[in-house]
PDB file of C-alpha atoms in Angstrom:
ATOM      1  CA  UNK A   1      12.332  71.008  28.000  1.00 47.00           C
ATOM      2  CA  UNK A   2      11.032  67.708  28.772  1.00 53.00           C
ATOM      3  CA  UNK A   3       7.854  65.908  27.429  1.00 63.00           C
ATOM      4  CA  UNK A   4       4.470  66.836  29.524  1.00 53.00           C
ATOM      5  CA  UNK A   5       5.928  69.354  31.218  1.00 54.00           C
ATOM      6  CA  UNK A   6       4.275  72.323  32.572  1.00 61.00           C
ATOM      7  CA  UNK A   7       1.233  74.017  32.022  1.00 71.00           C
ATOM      8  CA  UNK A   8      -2.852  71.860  31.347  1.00 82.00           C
ATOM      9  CA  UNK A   9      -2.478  68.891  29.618  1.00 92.00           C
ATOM     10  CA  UNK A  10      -4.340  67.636  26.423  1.00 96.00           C
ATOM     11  CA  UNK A  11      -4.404  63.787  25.487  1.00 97.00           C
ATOM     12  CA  UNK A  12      -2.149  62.695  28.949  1.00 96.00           C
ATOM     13  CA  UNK A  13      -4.487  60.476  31.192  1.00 95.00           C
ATOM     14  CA  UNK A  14      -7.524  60.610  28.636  1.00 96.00           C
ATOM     15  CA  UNK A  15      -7.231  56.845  27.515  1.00 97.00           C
ATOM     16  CA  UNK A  16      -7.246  54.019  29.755  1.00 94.00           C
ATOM     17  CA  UNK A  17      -4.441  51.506  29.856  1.00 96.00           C
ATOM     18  CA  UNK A  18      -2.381  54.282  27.624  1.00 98.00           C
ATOM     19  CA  UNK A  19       0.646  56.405  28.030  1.00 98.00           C
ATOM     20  CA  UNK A  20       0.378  59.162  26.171  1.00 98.00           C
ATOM     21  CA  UNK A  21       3.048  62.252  26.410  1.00 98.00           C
ATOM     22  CA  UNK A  22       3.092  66.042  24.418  1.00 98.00           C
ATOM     23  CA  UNK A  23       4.740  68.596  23.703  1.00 97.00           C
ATOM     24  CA  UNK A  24       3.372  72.809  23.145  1.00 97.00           C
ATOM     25  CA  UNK A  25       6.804  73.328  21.785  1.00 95.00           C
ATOM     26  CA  UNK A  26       9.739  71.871  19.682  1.00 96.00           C
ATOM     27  CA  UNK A  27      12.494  71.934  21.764  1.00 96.00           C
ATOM     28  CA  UNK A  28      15.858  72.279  19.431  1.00 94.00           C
ATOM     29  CA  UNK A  29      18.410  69.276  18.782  1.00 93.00           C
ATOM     30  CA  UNK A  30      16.069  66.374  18.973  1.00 95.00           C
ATOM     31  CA  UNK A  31      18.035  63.242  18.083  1.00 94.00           C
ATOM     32  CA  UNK A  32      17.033  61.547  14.558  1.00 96.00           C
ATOM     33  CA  UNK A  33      18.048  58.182  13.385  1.00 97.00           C
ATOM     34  CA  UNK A  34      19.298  57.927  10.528  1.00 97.00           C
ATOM     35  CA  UNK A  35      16.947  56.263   8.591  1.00 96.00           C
ATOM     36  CA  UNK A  36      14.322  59.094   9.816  1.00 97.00           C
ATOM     37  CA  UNK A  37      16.285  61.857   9.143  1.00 97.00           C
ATOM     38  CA  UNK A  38      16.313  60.661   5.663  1.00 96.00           C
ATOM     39  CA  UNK A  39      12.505  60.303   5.168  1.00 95.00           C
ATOM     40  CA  UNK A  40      12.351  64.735   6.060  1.00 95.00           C
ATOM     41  CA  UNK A  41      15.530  65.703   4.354  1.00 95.00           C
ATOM     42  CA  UNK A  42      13.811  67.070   1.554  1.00 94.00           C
ATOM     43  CA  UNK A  43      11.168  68.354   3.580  1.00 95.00           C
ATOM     44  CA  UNK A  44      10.452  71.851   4.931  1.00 96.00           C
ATOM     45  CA  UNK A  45      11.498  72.916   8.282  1.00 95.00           C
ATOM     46  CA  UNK A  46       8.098  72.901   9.575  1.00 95.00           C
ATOM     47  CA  UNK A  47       7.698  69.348   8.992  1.00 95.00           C
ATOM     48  CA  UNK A  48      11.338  68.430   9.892  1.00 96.00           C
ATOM     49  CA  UNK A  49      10.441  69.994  13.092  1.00 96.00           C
ATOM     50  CA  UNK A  50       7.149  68.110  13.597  1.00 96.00           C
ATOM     51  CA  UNK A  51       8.167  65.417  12.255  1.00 97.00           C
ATOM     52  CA  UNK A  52      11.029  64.644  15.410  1.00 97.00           C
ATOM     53  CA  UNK A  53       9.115  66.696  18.251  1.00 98.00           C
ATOM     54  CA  UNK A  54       6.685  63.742  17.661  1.00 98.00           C
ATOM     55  CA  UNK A  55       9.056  60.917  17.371  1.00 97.00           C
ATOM     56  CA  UNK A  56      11.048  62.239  20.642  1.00 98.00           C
ATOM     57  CA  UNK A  57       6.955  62.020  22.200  1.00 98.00           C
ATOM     58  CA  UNK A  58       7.028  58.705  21.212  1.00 98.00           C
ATOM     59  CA  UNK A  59      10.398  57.545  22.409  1.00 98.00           C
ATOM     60  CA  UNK A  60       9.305  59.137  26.000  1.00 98.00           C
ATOM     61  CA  UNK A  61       6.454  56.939  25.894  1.00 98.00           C
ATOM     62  CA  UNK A  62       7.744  53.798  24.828  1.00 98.00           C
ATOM     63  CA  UNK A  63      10.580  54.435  27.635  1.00 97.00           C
ATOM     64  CA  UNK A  64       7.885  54.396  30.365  1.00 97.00           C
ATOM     65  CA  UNK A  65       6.342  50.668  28.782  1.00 96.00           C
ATOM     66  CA  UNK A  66      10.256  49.722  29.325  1.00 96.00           C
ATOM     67  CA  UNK A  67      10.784  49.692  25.687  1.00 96.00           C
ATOM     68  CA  UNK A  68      14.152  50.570  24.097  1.00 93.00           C
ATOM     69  CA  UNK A  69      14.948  53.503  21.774  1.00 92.00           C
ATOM     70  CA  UNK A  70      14.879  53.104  17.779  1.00 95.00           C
ATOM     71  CA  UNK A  71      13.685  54.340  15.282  1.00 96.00           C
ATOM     72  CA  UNK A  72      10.285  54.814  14.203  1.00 96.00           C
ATOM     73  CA  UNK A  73       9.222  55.218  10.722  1.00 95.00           C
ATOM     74  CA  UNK A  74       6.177  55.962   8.665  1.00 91.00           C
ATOM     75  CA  UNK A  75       4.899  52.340   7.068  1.00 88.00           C
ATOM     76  CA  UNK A  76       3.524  52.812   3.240  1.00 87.00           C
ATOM     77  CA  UNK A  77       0.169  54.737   4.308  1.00 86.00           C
ATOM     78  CA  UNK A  78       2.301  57.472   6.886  1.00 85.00           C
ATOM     79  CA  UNK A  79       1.267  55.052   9.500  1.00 89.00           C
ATOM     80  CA  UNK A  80       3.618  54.835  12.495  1.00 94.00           C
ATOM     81  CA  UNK A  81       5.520  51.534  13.194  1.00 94.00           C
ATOM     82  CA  UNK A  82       5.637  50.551  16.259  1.00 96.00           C
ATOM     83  CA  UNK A  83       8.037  47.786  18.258  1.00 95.00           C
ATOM     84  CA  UNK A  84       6.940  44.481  18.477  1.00 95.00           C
ATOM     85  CA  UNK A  85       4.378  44.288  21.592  1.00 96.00           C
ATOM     86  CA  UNK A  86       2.919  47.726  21.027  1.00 97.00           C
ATOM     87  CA  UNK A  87       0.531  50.161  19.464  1.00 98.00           C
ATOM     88  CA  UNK A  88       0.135  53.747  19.153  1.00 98.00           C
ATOM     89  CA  UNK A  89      -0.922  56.317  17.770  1.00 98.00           C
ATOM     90  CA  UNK A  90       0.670  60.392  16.489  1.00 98.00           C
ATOM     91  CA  UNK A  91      -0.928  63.496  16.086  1.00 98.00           C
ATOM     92  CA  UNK A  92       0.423  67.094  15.375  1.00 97.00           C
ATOM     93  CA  UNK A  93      -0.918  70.217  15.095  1.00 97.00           C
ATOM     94  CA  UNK A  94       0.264  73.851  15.011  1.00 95.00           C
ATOM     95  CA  UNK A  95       1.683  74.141  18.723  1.00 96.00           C
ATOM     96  CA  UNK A  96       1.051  70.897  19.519  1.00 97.00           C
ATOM     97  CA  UNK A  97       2.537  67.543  19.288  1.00 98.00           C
ATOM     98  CA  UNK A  98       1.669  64.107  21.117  1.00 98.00           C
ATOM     99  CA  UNK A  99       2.351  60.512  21.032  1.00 98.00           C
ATOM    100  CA  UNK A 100       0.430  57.583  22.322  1.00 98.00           C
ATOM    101  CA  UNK A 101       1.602  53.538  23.024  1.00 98.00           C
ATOM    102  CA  UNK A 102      -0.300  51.008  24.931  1.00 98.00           C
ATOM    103  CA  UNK A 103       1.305  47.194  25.431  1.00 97.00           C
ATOM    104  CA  UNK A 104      -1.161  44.671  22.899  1.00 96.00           C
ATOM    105  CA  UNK A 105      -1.967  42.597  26.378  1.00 95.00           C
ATOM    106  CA  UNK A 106      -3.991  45.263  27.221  1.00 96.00           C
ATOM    107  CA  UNK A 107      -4.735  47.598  23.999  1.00 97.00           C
ATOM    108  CA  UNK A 108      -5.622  46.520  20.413  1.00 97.00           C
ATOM    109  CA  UNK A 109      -5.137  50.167  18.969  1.00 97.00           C
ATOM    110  CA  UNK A 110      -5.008  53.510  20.001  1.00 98.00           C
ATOM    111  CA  UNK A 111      -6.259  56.501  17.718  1.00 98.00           C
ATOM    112  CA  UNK A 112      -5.113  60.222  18.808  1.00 98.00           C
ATOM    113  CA  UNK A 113      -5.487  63.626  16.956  1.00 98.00           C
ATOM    114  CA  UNK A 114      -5.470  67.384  18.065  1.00 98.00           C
ATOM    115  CA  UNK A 115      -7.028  70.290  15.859  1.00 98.00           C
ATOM    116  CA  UNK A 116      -7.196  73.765  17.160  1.00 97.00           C
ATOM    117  CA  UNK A 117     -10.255  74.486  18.939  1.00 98.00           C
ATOM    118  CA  UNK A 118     -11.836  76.394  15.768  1.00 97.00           C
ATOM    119  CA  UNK A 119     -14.106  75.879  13.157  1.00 96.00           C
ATOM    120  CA  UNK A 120     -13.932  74.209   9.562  1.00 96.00           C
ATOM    121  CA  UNK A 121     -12.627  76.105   6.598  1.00 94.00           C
ATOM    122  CA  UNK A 122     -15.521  76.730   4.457  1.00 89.00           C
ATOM    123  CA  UNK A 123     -17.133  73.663   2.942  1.00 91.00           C
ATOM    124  CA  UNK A 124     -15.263  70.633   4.622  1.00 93.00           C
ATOM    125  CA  UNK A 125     -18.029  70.374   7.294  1.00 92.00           C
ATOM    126  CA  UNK A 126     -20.017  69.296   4.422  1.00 92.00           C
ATOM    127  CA  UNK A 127     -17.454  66.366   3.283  1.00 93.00           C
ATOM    128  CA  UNK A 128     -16.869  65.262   6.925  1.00 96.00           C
ATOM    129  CA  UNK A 129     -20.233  65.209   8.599  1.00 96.00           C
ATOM    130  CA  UNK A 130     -23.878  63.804   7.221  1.00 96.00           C
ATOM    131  CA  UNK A 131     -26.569  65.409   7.526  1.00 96.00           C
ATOM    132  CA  UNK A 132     -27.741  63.531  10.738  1.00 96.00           C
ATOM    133  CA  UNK A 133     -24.323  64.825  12.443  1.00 97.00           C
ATOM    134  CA  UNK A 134     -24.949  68.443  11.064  1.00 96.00           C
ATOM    135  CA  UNK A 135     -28.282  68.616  13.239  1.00 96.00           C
ATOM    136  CA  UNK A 136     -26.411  67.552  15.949  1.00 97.00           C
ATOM    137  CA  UNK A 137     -23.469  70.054  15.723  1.00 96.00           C
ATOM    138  CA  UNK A 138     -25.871  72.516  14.887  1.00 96.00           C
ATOM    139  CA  UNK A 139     -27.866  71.546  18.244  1.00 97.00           C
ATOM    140  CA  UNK A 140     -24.582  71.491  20.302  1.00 98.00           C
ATOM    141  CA  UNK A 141     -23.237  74.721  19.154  1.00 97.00           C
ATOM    142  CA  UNK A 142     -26.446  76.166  20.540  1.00 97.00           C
ATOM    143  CA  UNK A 143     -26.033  74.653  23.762  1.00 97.00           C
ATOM    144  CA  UNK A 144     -22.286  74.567  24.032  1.00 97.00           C
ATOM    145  CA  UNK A 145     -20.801  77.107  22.274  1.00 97.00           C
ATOM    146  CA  UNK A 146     -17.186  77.361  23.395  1.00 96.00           C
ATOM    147  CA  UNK A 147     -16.428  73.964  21.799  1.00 98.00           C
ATOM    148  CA  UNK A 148     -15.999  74.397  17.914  1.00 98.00           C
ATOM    149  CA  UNK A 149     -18.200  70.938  17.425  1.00 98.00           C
ATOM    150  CA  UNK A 150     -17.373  70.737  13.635  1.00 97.00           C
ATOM    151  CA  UNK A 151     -13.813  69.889  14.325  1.00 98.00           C
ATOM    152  CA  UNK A 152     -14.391  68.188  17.398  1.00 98.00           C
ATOM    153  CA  UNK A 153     -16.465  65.672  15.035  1.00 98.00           C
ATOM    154  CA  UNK A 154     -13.510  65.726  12.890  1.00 98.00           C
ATOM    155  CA  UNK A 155     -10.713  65.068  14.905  1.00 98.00           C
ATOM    156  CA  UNK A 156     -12.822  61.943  16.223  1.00 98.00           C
ATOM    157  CA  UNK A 157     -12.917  60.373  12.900  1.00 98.00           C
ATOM    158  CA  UNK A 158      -9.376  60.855  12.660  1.00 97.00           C
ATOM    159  CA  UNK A 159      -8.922  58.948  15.736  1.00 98.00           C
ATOM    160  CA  UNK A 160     -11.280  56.414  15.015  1.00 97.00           C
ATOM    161  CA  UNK A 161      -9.589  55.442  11.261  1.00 96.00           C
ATOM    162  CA  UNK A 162      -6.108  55.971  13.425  1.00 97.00           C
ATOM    163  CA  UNK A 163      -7.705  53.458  15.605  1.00 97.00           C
ATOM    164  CA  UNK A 164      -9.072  51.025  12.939  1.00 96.00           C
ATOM    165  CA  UNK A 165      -6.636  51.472  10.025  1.00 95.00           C
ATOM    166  CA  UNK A 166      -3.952  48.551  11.957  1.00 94.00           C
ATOM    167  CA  UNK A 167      -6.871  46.219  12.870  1.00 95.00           C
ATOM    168  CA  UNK A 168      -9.046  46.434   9.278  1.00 93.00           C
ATOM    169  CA  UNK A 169      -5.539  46.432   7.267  1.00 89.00           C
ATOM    170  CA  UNK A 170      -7.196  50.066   5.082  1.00 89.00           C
ATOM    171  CA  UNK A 171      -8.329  53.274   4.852  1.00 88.00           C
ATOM    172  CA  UNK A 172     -11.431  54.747   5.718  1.00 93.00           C
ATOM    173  CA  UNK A 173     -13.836  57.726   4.211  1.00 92.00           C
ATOM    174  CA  UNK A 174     -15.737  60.054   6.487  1.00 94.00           C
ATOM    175  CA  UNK A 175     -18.859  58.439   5.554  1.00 93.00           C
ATOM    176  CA  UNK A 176     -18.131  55.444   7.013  1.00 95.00           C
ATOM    177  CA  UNK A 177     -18.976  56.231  10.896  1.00 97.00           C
ATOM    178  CA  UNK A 178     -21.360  58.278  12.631  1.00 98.00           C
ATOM    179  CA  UNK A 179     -19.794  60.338  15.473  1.00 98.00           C
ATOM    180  CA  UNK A 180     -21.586  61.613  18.307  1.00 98.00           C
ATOM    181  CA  UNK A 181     -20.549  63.594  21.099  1.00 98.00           C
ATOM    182  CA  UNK A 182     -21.469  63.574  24.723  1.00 97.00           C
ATOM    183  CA  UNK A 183     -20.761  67.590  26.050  1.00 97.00           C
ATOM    184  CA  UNK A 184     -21.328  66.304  29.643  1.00 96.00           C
ATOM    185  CA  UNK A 185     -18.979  63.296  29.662  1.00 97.00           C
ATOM    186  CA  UNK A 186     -16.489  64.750  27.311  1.00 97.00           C
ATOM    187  CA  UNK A 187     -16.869  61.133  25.524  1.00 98.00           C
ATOM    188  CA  UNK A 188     -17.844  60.399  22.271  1.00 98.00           C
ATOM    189  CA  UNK A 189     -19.605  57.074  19.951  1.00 98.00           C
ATOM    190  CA  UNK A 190     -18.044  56.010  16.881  1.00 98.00           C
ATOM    191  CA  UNK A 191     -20.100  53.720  15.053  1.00 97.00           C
ATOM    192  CA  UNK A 192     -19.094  52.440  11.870  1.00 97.00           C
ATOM    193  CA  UNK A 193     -21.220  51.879   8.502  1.00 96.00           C
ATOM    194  CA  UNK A 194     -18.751  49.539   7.242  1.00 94.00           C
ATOM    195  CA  UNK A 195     -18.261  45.643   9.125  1.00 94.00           C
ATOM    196  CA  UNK A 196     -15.986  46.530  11.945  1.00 94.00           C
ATOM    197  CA  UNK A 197     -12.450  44.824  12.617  1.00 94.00           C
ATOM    198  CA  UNK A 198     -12.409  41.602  15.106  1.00 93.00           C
ATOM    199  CA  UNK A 199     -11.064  41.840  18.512  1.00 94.00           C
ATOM    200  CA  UNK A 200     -10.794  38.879  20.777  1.00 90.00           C
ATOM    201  CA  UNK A 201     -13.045  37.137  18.599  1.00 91.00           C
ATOM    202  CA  UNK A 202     -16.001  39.899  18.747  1.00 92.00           C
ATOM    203  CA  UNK A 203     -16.934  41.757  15.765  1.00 94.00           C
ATOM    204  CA  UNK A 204     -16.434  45.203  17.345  1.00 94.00           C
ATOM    205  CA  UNK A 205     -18.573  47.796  15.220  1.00 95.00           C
ATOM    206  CA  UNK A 206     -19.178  50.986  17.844  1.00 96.00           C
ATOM    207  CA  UNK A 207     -16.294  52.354  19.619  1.00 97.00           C
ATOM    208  CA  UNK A 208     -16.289  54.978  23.038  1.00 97.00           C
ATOM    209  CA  UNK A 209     -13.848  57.706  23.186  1.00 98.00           C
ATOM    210  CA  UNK A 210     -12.718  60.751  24.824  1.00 98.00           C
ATOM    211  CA  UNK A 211     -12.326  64.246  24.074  1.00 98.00           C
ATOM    212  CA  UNK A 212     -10.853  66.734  25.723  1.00 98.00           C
ATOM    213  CA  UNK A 213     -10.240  71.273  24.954  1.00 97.00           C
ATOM    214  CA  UNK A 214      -7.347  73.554  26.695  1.00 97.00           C
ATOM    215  CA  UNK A 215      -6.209  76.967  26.242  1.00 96.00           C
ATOM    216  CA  UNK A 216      -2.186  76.967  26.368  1.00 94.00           C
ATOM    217  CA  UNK A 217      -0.440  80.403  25.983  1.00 90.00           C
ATOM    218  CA  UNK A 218      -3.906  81.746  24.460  1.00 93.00           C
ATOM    219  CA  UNK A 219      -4.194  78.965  21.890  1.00 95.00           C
ATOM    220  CA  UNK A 220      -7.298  77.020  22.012  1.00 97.00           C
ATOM    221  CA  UNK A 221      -7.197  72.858  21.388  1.00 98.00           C
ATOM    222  CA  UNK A 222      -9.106  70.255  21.076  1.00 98.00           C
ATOM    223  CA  UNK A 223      -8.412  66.365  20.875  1.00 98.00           C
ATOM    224  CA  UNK A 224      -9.800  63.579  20.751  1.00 98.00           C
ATOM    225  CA  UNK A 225      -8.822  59.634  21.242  1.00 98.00           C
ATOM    226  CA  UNK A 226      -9.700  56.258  21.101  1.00 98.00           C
ATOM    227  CA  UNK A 227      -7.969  53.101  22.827  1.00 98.00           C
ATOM    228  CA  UNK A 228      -9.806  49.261  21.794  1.00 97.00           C
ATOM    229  CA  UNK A 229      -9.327  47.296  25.055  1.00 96.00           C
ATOM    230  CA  UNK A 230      -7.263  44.095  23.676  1.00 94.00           C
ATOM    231  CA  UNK A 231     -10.925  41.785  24.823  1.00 81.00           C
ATOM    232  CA  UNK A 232     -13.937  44.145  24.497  1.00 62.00           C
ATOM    233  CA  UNK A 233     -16.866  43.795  26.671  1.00 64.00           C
ATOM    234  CA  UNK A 234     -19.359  41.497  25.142  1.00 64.00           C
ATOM    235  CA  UNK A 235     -22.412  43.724  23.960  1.00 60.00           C
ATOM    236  CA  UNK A 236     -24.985  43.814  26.640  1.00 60.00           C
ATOM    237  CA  UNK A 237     -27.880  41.406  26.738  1.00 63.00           C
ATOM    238  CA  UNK A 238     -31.675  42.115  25.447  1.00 56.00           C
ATOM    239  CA  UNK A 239     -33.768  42.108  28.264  1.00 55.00           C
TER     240      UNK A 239
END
């Protein structure tokens, strides 16, 4: 089995200026360094299995920016480092795993995540969304009901701290940004309540990304993903 193989893609193509591969499956015998075997020794197969189905995404990926193999391990907050040059971005689910690199000429940072295409437990749309983004899931499950909009609006704050985590240097809540989707465009605004990180010397304080669902094997997904061009666009000008 071989990385983005077969079958509708996810995340692959979604983000501009990225190269982003996945995987429905874990295929058996993926290679391990060392040092990353040792971080998931203790851990349960599930994870172990996770754990290098994603890494073996990311290798694919960083082959195709010309990058050799190494090893990849999680920095103090589970982040992902990368090589020298690049950034990127890892998300798993159940059934699905993906990896996403861009070169830092082109790409400040690069925020992925997949969810199934389902709703919420109980109670967690509550801590994810305010009340402003509940009317508007409430509105868009209405109008577009085959999209479960609650984790659609969570999976894009994932990306979005994914996204800002390596350029503000820390964590972020959910109350920090205001999500909201575009069902026509399959696009989605991020804007933060918090000062946003500085990119090429602009303040950057809204970000656009992309979203995208698929049924694979009968299993519904949804993902979403954000990529911060290296020199945004300057804001547009007041008329």
């Amino acid at each position: 089995m071989h990385p983005g193989d077969g079958g509708p893609g996810l995340l692959v193509g979604a983000l501009p200026d990225v190269v982003t591969v996945e995987l429905f499956a874990d295929p058996p015998n993926i290679h391990l360094y060392p040092e990353e075997a040792d971080r998931v020794k203790r851990a349960v197969d599930r994870r172990r299995r996770e754990f290098a189905t994603v890494r073996l995404c990311a290798r694919t990926a960083l082959a195709r920016l010309g990058v050799p193999p190494g090893p990849i391990l999680p920095g103090p907050d589970g982040e992902p480092a990368w090589p020298e040059g690049v950034v990127g971005s890892m998300t798993h689910c159940p059934g699905y795993r993906a990896a996403a690199v861009a070169g830092t000429s082109a790409v400040a940072a690069v925020g992925i995540d997949a969810e199934p295409n389902s709703a919420l437990p109980a109670g967690i749309e509550r801590m994810v969304a305010s009340p402003g983004e509940r009317r508007t899931l409430d509105r868009l499950t209405l109008s577009h009901p085959a999209v479960a909009w609650d984790r659609l609006l969570f999976s894009a704050k994932e990306s979005t701290y994914k996204a800002c985590f390596p350029l503000l240097g820390r964590m972020m809540d959910f109350g920090d940004c205001t999500v909201t989707p575009d069902p026509e465009r399959g696009t989605f605004t991020s804007s933060l309540h918090v000062p946003g990180p500085v990119v090429g010397g602009r303040r950057v304080d809204t970000f656009t990304g992309r979203w995208r669902t698929v049924v694979r094997e009968g299993v519904e997904y949804v993902a979403t993903g954000i990529a911060v061009p290296a020199a945004p666009a300057p804001p547009p000008r007041r008329r």
